PDB file of C-alpha atoms in Angstrom:
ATOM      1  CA  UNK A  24     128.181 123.749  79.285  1.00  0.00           C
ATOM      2  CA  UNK A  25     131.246 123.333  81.099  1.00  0.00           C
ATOM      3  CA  UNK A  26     134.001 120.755  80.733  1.00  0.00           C
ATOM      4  CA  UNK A  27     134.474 117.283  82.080  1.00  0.00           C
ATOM      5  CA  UNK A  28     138.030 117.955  82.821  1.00  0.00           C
ATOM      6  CA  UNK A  29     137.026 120.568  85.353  1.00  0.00           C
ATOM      7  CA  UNK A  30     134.997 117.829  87.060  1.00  0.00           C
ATOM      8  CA  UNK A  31     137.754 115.853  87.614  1.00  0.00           C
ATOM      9  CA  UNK A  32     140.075 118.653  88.912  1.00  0.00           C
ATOM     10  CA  UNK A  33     137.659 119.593  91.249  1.00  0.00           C
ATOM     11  CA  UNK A  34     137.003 115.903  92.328  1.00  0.00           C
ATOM     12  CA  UNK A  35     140.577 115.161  92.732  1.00  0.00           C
ATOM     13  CA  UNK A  36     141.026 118.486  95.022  1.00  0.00           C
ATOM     14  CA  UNK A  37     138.331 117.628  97.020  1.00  0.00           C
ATOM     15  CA  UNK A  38     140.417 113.449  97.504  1.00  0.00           C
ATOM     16  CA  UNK A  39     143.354 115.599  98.731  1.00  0.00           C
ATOM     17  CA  UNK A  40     142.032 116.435 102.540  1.00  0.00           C
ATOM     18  CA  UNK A  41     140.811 112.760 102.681  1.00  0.00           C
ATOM     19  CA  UNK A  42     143.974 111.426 101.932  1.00  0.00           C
ATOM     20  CA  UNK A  43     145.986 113.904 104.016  1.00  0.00           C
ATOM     21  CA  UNK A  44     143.757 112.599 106.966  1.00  0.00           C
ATOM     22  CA  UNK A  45     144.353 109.040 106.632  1.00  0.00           C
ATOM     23  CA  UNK A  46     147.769 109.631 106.199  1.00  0.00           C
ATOM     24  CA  UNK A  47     147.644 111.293 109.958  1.00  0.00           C
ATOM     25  CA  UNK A  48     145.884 108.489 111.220  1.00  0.00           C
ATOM     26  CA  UNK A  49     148.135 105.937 109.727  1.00  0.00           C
ATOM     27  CA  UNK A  50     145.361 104.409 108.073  1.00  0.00           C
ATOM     28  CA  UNK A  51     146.275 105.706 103.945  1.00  0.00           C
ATOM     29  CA  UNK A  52     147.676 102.455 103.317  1.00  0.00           C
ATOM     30  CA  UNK A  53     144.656 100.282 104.830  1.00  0.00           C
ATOM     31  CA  UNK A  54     141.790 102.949 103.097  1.00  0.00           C
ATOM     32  CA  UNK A  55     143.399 102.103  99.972  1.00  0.00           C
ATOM     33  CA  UNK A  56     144.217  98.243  99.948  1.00  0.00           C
ATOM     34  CA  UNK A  57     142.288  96.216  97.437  1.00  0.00           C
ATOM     35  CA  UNK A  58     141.560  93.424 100.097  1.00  0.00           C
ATOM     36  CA  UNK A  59     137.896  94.742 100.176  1.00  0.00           C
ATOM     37  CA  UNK A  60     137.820  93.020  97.571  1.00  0.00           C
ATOM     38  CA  UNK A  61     137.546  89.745  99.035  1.00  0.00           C
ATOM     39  CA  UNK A  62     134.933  90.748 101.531  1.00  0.00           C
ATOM     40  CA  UNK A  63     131.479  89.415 101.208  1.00  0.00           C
ATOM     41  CA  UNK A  64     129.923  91.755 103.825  1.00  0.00           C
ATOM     42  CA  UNK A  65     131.737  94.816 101.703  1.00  0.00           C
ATOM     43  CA  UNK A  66     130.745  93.457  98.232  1.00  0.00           C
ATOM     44  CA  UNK A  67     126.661  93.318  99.506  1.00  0.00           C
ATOM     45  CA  UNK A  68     127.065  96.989 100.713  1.00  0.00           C
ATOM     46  CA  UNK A  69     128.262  97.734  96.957  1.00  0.00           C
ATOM     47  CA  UNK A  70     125.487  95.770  95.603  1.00  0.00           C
ATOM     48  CA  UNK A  71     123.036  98.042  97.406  1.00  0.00           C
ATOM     49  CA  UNK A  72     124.564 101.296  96.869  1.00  0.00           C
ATOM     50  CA  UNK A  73     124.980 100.363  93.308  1.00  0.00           C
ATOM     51  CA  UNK A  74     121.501  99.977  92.437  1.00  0.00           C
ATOM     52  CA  UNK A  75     120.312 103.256  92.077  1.00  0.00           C
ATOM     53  CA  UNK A  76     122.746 103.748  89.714  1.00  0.00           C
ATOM     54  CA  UNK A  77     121.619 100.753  87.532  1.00  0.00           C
ATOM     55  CA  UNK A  78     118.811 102.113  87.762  1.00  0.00           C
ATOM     56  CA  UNK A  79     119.751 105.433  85.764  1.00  0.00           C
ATOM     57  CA  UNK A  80     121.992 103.547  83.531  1.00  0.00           C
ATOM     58  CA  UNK A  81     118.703 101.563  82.554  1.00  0.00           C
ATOM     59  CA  UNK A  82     116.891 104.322  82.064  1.00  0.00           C
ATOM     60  CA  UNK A  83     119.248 106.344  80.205  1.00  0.00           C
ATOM     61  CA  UNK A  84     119.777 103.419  77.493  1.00  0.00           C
ATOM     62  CA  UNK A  85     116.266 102.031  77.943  1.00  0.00           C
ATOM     63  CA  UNK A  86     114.080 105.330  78.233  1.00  0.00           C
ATOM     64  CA  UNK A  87     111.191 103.783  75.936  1.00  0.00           C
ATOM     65  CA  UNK A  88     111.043 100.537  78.073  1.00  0.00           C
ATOM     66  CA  UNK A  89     111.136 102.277  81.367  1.00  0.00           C
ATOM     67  CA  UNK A  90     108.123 104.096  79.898  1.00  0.00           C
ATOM     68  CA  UNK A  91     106.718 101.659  79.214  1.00  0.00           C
ATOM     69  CA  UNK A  92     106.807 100.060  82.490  1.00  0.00           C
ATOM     70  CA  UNK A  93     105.889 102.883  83.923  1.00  0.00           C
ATOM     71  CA  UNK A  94     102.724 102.680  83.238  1.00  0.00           C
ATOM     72  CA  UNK A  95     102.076  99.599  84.743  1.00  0.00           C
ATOM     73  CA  UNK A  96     101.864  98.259  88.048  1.00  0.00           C
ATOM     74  CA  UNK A  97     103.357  98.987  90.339  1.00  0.00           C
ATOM     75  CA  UNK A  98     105.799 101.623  89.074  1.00  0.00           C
ATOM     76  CA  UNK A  99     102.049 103.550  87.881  1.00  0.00           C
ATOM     77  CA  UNK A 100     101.733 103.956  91.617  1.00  0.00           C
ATOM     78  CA  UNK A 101     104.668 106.454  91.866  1.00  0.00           C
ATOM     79  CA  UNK A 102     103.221 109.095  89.710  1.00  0.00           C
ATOM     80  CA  UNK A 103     101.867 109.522  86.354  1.00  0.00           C
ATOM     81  CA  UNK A 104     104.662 109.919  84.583  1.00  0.00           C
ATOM     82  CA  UNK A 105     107.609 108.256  83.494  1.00  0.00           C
ATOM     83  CA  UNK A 106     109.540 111.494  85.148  1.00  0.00           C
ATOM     84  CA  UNK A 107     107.457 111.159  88.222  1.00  0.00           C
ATOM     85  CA  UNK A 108     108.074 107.253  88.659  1.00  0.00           C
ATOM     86  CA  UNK A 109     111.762 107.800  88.242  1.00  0.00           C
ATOM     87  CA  UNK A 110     111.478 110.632  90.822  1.00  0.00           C
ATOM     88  CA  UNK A 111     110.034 107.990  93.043  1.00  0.00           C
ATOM     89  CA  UNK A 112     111.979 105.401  92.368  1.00  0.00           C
ATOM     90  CA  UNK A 113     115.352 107.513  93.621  1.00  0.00           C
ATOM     91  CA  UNK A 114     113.928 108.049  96.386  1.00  0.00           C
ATOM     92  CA  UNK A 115     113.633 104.431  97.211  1.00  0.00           C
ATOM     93  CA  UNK A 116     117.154 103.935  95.992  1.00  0.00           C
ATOM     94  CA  UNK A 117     118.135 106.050  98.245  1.00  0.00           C
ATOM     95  CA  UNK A 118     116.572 103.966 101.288  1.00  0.00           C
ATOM     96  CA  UNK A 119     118.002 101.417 100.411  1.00  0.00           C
ATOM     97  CA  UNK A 120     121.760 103.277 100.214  1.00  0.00           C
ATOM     98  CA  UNK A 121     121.109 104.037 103.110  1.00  0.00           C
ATOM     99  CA  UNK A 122     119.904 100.725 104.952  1.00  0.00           C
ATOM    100  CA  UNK A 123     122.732  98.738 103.151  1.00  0.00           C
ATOM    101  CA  UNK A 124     125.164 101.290 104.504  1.00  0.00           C
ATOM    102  CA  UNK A 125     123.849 100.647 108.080  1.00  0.00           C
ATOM    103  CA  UNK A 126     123.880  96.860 108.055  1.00  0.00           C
ATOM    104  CA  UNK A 127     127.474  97.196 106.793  1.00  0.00           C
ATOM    105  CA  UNK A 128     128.711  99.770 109.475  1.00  0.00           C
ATOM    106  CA  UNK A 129     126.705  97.442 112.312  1.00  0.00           C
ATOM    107  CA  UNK A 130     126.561  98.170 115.669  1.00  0.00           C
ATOM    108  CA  UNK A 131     130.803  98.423 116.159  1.00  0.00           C
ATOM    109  CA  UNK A 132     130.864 100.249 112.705  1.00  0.00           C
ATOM    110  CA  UNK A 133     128.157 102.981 113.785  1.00  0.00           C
ATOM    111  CA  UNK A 134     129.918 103.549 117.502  1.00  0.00           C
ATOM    112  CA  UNK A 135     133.457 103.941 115.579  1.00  0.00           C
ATOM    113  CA  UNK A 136     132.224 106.686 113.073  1.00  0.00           C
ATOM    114  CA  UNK A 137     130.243 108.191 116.262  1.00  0.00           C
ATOM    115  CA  UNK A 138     133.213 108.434 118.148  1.00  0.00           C
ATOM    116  CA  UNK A 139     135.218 109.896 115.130  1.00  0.00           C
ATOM    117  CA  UNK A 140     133.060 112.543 114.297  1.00  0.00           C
ATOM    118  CA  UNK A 141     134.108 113.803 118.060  1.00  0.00           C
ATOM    119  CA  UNK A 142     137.653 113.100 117.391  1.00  0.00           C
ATOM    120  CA  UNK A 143     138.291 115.029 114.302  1.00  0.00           C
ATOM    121  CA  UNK A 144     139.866 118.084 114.413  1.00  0.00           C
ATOM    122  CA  UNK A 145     139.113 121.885 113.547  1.00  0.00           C
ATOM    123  CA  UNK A 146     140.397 121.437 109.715  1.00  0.00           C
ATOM    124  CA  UNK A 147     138.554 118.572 108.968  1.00  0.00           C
ATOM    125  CA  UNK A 148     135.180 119.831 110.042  1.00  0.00           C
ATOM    126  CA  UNK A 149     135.750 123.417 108.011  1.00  0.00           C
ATOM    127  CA  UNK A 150     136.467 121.336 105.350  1.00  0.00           C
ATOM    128  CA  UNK A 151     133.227 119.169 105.866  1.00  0.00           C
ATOM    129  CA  UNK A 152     131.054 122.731 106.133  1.00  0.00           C
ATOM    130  CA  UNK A 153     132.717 124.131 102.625  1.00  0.00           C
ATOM    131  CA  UNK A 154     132.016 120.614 100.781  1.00  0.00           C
ATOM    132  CA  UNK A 155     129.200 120.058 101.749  1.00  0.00           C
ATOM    133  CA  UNK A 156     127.758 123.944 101.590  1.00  0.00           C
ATOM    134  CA  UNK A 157     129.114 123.600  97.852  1.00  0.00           C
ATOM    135  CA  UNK A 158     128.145 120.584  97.009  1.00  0.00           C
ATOM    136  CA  UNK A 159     124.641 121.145  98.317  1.00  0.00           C
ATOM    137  CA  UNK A 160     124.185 124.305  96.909  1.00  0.00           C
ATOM    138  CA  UNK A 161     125.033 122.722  93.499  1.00  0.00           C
ATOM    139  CA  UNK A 162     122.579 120.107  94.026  1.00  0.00           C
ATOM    140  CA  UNK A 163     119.964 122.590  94.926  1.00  0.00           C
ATOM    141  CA  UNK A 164     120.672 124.821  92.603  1.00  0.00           C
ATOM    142  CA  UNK A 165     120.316 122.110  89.813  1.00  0.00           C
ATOM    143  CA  UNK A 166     116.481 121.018  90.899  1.00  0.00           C
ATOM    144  CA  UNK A 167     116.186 124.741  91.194  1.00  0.00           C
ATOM    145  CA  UNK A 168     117.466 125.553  87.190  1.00  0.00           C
ATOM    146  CA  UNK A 169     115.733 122.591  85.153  1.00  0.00           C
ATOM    147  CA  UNK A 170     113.518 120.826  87.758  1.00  0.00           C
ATOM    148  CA  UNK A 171     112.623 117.285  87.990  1.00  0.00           C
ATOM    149  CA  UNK A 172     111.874 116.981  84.590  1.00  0.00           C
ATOM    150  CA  UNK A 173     115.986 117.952  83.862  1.00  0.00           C
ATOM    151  CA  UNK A 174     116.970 115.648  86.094  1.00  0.00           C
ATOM    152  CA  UNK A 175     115.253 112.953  86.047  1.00  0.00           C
ATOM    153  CA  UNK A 176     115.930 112.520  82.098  1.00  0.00           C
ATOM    154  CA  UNK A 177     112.725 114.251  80.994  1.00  0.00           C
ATOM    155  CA  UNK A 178     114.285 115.117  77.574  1.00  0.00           C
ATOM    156  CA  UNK A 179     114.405 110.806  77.008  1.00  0.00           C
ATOM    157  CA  UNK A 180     111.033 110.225  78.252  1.00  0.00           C
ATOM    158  CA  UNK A 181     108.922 112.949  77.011  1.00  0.00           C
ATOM    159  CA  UNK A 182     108.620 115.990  79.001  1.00  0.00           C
ATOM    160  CA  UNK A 183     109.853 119.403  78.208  1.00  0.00           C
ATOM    161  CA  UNK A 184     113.209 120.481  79.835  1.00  0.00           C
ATOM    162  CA  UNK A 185     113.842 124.061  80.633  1.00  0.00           C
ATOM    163  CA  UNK A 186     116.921 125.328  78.838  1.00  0.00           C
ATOM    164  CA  UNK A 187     119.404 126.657  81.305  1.00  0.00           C
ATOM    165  CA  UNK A 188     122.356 128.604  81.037  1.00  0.00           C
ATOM    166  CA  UNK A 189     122.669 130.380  84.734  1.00  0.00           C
ATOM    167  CA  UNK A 190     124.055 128.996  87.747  1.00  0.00           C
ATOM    168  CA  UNK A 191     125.093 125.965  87.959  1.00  0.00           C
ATOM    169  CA  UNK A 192     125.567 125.593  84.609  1.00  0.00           C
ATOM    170  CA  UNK A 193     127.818 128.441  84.270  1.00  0.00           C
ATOM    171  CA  UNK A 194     130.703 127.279  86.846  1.00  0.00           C
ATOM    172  CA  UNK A 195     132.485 125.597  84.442  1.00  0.00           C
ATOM    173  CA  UNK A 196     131.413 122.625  85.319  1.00  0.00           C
ATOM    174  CA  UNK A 197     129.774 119.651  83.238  1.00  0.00           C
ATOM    175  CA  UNK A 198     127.422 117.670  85.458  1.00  0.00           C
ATOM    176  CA  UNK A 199     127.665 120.212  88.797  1.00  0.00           C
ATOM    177  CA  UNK A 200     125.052 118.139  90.405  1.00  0.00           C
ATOM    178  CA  UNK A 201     127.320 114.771  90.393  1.00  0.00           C
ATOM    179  CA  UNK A 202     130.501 117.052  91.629  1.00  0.00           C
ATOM    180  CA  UNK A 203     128.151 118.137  94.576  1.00  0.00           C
ATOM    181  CA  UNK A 204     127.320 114.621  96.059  1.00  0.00           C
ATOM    182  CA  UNK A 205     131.181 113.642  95.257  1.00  0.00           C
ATOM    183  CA  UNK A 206     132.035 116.941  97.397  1.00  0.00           C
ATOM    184  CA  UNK A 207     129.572 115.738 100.233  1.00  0.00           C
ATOM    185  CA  UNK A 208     130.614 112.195 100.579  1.00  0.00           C
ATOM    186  CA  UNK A 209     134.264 113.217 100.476  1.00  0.00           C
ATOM    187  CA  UNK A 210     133.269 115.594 103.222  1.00  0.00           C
ATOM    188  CA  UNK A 211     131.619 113.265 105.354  1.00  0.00           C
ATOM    189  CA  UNK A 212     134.458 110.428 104.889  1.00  0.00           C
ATOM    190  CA  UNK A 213     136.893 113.209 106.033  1.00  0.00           C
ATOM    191  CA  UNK A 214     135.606 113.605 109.514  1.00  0.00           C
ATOM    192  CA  UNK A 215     134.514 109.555 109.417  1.00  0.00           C
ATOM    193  CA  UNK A 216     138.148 108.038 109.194  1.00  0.00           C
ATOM    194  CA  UNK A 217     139.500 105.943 111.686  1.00  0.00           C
ATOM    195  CA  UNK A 218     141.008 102.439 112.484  1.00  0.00           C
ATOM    196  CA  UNK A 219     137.724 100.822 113.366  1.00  0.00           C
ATOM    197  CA  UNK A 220     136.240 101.852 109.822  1.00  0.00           C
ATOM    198  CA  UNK A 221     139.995 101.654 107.840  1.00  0.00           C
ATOM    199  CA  UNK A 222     139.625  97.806 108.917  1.00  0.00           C
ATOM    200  CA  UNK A 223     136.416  97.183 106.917  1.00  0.00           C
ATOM    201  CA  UNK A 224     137.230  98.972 104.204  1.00  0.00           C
ATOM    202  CA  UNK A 225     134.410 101.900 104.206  1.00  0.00           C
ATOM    203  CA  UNK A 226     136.906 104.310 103.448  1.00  0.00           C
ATOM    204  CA  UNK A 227     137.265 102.120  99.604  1.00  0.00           C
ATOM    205  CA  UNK A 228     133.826 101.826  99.591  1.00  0.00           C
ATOM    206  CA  UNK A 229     133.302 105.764  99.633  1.00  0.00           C
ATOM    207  CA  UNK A 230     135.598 105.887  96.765  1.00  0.00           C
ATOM    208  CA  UNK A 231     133.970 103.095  94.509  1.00  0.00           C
ATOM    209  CA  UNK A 232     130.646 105.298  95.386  1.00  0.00           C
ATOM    210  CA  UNK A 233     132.327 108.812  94.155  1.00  0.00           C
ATOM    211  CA  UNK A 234     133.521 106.436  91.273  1.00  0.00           C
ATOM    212  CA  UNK A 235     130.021 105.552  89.947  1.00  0.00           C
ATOM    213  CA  UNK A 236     129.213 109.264  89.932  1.00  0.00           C
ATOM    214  CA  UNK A 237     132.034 109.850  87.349  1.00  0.00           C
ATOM    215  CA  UNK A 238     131.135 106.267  85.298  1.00  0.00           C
ATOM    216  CA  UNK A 239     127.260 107.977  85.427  1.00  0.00           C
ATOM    217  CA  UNK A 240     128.674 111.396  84.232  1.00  0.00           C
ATOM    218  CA  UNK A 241     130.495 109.821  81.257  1.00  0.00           C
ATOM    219  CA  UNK A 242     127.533 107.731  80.359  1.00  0.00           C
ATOM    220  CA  UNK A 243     125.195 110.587  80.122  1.00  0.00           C
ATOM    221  CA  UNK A 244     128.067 112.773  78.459  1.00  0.00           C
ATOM    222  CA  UNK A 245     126.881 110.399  75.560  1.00  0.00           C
ATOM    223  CA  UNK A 246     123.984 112.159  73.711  1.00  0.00           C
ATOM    224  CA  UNK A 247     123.615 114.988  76.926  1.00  0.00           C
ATOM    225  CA  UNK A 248     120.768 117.196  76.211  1.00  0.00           C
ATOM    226  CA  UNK A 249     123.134 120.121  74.667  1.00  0.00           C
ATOM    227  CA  UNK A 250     121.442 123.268  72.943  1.00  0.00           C
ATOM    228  CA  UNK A 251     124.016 123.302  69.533  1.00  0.00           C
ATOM    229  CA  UNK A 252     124.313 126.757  67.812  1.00  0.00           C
TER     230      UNK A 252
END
């Protein structure tokens, strides 16, 4: 397994380009006040994005519960399996990301990024390509190594995880899937930045998101599946 300090290197690399473009904008000090803080409309965004990852922290703590309830209705209806339901369940989290995420950005919000995306320049979209090539390919490649049942906690609710020891695993990296998604959002908030979206504060709200991957990889640092020699 690799090492959480590695994660955090890499995670802190990949803030660098992000905060290099806001800085050219003049937007570094707005895309990192804490007056989000004090916005409803930013706070119910949160709420939404932060669900899914309730929802991991319940099952993580809760596994025999979540079993439990997964064999009722209606979780039953997503699959068969606690695994399966969970499966199902992300990707309803997911929709629901993504809806909140529209709702925030509105009409204005959605023209803005549109407009930015044109606007960036050459760096910021090779930058976009490598992050999000690498952090793809480690999400793949995760799925690909142990399979649902590894991700979805299948070693807490009762179904056989493949031991792996190849790629991703053997990066250096402790929990390469949650550095991939950091890598992408970071990407995408690079060629997103502007005034329009500096003034709502979606620039903190990316951050708080790449946050709850880190709080999620500490919380499942505690009792992680590792093979002991």
């Amino acid at each position: 397994m690799g090492r959480a300090e590695v994660d955090l290197a890499v995670v802190a690399a990949a803030l660098l380009p992000v905060l290099l473009r806001a800085a050219q904008l003049g937007v570094l000090a707005a895309s990192l006040s804490p007056a989000c803080l004090f916005e409803a409309s930013w706070w119910a965004c949160l709420v939404g994005v932060f669900a899914n990852y309730a929802m991991h922290g319940f099952i993580w703590t809760q596994p025999k519960t979540f079993a439990a309830l997964s064999a009722q209705p209606p979780l039953s209806a997503l699959g068969g399996h606690p695994v399966d339901v969970f499966a199902g369940l992300e990707v309803v989290a997911k929709l629901v990301q993504g809806s909140s995420l529209l709702l925030f950005l509105g009409a204005v919000g959605r023209s803005a990024a549109w407009a930015a995306l044109w606007a960036a320049p050459a760096w910021c979209w090779a930058v976009l390509v490598v992050a999000v090539a690498a952090g793809q390919t480690l999400n793949l490649a995760m799925y690909s190594a142990i399979g649902n049942a590894g991700v979805y906690y299948g070693f807490k609710l009762g179904r056989e995880v493949p031991w792996a020891s190849g790629f991703p695993f053997n990066v250096g990296l402790r929990h390469p899937q949650y550095v991939g998604v950091v890598l992408t959002l970071y990407g995408g908030l690079l060629v997103l930045l502007c005034e329009e979206l500096a003034k709502i504060y979606f620039p903190q709200l990316v951050f708080v998101w790449a946050f709850m991957y880190v709080a999620m990889s500490a919380m499942e640092q505690v009792g992680d599946n590792d093979k002991t020699s």
